CSV table of C-alpha atoms in Angstrom, one decimal:
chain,number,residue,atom,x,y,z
A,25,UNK,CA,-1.8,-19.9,46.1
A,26,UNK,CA,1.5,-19.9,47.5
A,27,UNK,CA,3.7,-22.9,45.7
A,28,UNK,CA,7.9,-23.2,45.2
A,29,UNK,CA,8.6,-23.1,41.6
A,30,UNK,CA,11.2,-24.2,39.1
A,31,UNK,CA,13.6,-22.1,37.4
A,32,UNK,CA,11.4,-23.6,34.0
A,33,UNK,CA,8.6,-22.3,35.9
A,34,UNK,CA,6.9,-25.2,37.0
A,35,UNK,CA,5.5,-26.4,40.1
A,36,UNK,CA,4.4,-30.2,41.3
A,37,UNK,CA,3.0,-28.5,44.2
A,38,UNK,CA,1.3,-25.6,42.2
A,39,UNK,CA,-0.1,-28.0,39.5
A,40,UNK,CA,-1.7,-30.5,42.0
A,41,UNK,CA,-3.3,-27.7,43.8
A,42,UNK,CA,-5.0,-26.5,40.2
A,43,UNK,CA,-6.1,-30.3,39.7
A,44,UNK,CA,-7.4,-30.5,43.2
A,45,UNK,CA,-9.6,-27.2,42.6
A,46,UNK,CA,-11.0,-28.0,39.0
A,47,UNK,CA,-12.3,-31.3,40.6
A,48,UNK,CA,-14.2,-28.9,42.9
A,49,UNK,CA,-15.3,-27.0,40.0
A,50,UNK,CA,-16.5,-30.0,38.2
A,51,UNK,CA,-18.6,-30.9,41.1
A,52,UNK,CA,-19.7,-27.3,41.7
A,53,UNK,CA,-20.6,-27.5,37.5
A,54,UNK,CA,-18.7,-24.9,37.1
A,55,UNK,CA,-16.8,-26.7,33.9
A,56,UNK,CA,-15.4,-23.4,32.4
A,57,UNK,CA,-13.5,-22.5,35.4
A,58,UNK,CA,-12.4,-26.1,35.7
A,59,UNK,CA,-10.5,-26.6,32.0
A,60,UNK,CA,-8.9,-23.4,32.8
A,61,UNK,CA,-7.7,-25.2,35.9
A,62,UNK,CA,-6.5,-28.2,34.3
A,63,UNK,CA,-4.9,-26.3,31.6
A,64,UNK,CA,-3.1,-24.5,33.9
A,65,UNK,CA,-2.4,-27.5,35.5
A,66,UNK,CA,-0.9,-29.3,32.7
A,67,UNK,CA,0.9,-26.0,32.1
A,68,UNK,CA,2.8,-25.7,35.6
A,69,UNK,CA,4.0,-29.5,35.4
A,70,UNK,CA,1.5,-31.6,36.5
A,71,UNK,CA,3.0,-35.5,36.6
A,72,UNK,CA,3.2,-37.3,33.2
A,73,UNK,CA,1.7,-40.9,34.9
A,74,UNK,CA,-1.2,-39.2,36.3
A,75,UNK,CA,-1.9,-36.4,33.4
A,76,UNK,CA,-4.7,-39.0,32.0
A,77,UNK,CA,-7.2,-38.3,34.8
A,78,UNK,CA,-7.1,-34.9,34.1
A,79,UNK,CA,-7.4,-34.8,30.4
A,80,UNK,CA,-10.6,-37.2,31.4
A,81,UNK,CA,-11.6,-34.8,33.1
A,82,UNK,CA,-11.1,-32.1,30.6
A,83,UNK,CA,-12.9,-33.7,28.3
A,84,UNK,CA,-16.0,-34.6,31.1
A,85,UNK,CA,-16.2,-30.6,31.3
A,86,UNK,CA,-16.0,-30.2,27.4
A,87,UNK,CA,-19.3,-32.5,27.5
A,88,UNK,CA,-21.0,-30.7,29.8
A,89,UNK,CA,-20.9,-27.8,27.7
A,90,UNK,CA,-21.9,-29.2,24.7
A,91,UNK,CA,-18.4,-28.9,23.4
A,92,UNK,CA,-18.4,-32.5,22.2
A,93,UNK,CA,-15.9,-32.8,19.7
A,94,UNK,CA,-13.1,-31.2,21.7
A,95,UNK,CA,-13.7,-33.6,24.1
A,96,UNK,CA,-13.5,-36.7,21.6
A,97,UNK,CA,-10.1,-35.3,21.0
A,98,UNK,CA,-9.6,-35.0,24.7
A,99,UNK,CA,-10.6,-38.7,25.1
A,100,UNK,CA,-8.5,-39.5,22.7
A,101,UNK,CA,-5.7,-37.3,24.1
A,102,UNK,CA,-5.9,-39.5,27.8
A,103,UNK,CA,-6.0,-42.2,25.9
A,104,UNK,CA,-2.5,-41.6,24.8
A,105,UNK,CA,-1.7,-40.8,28.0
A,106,UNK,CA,-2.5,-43.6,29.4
A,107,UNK,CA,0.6,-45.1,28.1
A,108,UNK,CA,2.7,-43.2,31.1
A,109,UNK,CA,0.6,-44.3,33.7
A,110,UNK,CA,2.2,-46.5,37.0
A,111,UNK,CA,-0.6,-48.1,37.4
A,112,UNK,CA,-0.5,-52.4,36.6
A,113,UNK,CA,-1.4,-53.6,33.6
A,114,UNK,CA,-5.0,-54.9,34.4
A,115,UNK,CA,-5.8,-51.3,35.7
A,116,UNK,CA,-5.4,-50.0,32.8
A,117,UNK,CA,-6.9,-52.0,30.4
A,118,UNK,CA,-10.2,-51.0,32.6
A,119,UNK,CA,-9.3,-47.7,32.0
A,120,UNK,CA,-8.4,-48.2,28.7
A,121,UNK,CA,-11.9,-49.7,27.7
A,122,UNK,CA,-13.4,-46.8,30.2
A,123,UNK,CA,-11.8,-43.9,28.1
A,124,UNK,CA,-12.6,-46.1,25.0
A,125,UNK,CA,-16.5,-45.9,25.9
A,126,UNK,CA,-16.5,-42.8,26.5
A,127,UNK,CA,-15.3,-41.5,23.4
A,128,UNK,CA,-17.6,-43.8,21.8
A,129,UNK,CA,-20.3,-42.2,23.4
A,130,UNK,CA,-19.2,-39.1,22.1
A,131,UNK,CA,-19.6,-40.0,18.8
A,132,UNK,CA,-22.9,-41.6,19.3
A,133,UNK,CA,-24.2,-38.3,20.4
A,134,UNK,CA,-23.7,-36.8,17.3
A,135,UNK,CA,-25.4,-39.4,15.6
A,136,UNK,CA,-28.2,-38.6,18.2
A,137,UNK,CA,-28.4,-34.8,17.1
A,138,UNK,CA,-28.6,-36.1,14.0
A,139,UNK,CA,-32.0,-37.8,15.3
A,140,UNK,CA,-31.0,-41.4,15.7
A,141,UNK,CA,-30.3,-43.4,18.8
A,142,UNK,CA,-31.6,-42.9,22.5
A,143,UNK,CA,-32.6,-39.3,24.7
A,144,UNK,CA,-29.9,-39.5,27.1
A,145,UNK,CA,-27.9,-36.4,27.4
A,146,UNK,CA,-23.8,-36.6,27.4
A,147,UNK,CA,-23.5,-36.1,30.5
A,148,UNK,CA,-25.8,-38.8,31.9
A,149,UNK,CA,-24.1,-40.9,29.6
A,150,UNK,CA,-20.6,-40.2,30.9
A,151,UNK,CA,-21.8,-40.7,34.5
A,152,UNK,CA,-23.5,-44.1,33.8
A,153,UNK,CA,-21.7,-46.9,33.7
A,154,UNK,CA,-23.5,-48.5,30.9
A,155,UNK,CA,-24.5,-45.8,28.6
C-alpha cells in the first residue's frame, strides 16, 4: 500500500486502509491476519472518535479464536473508547449497552466451560442480538 505519512510516522490514509482490510479478514475468518491489521492500524494513527469499532472488532477476532479473556479486556478497552466518539449521545448509550453485553457474554462463557449455562459458542453469541 501506497499512503503519505507523517514525520511521526503516521498515516490517516494508511490506518483506514489497514481497518478496511481486517474487516475483510474478519469476514474471510481469517481473525489472526485481522488483529494484526487493527494493531497496525491503531499503530499508524487511526482516528481517536472511531478507534472503538476497531477495538470491537479486535476483540470479535480474539473470540473467535478462543482467546476470550483478551477480548474481555478488549471490550473493555472500546468501552473506554467510546468516550471520544462524535457520535450523539443516544448512539452511544446503544453502543454502550452493545459493548456492555458483549463483554458480559464473555464472562458467561467461562462460566460455560466451567459446565454451567447454555451450548452456544462465542461467536454465535456475539453475532446474535440476544445472546
Amino acid at each position: 500500500m501506497v499512503a503519505p505519512f507523517e514525520e511521526s510516522g503516521q498515516s490517516r490514509s494508511f490506518s483506514l486502509a489497514l481497518a478496511n482490510r481486517s474487516l475483510a479478514l474478519l469476514k474471510l475468518g481469517e481473525h489472526g491476519l485481522a488483529i494484526g491489521d487493527i494493531d497496525l492500524s491503531v499503530n499508524a494513527g487511526y482516528p481517536e472518535e472511531n478507534r472503538y469499532k476497531l477495538i470491537e472488532r479486535k476483540a470479535k477476532c480474539l473470540a473467535n479464536i478462543g482467546r476470550n479473556k483478551e477480548a474481555q479486556v478488549s471490550f473493555g478497552e472500546a468501552l473506554k473508547l467510546l468516550e471520544y466518539s462524535t457520535c450523539k449521545e443516544a448512539d452511544k448509550l446503544k453502543i454502550k449497552q452493545n459493548l456492555e453485553n458483549q463483554k458480559q457474554n464473555m464472562s458467561n462463557t467461562a462460566v460455560n466451560k466451567s459446565g454451567k449455562g447454555s451450548n452456544k459458542s462465542v461467536a454465535q453469541k456475539l453475532k446474535s442480538p440476544n445472546p
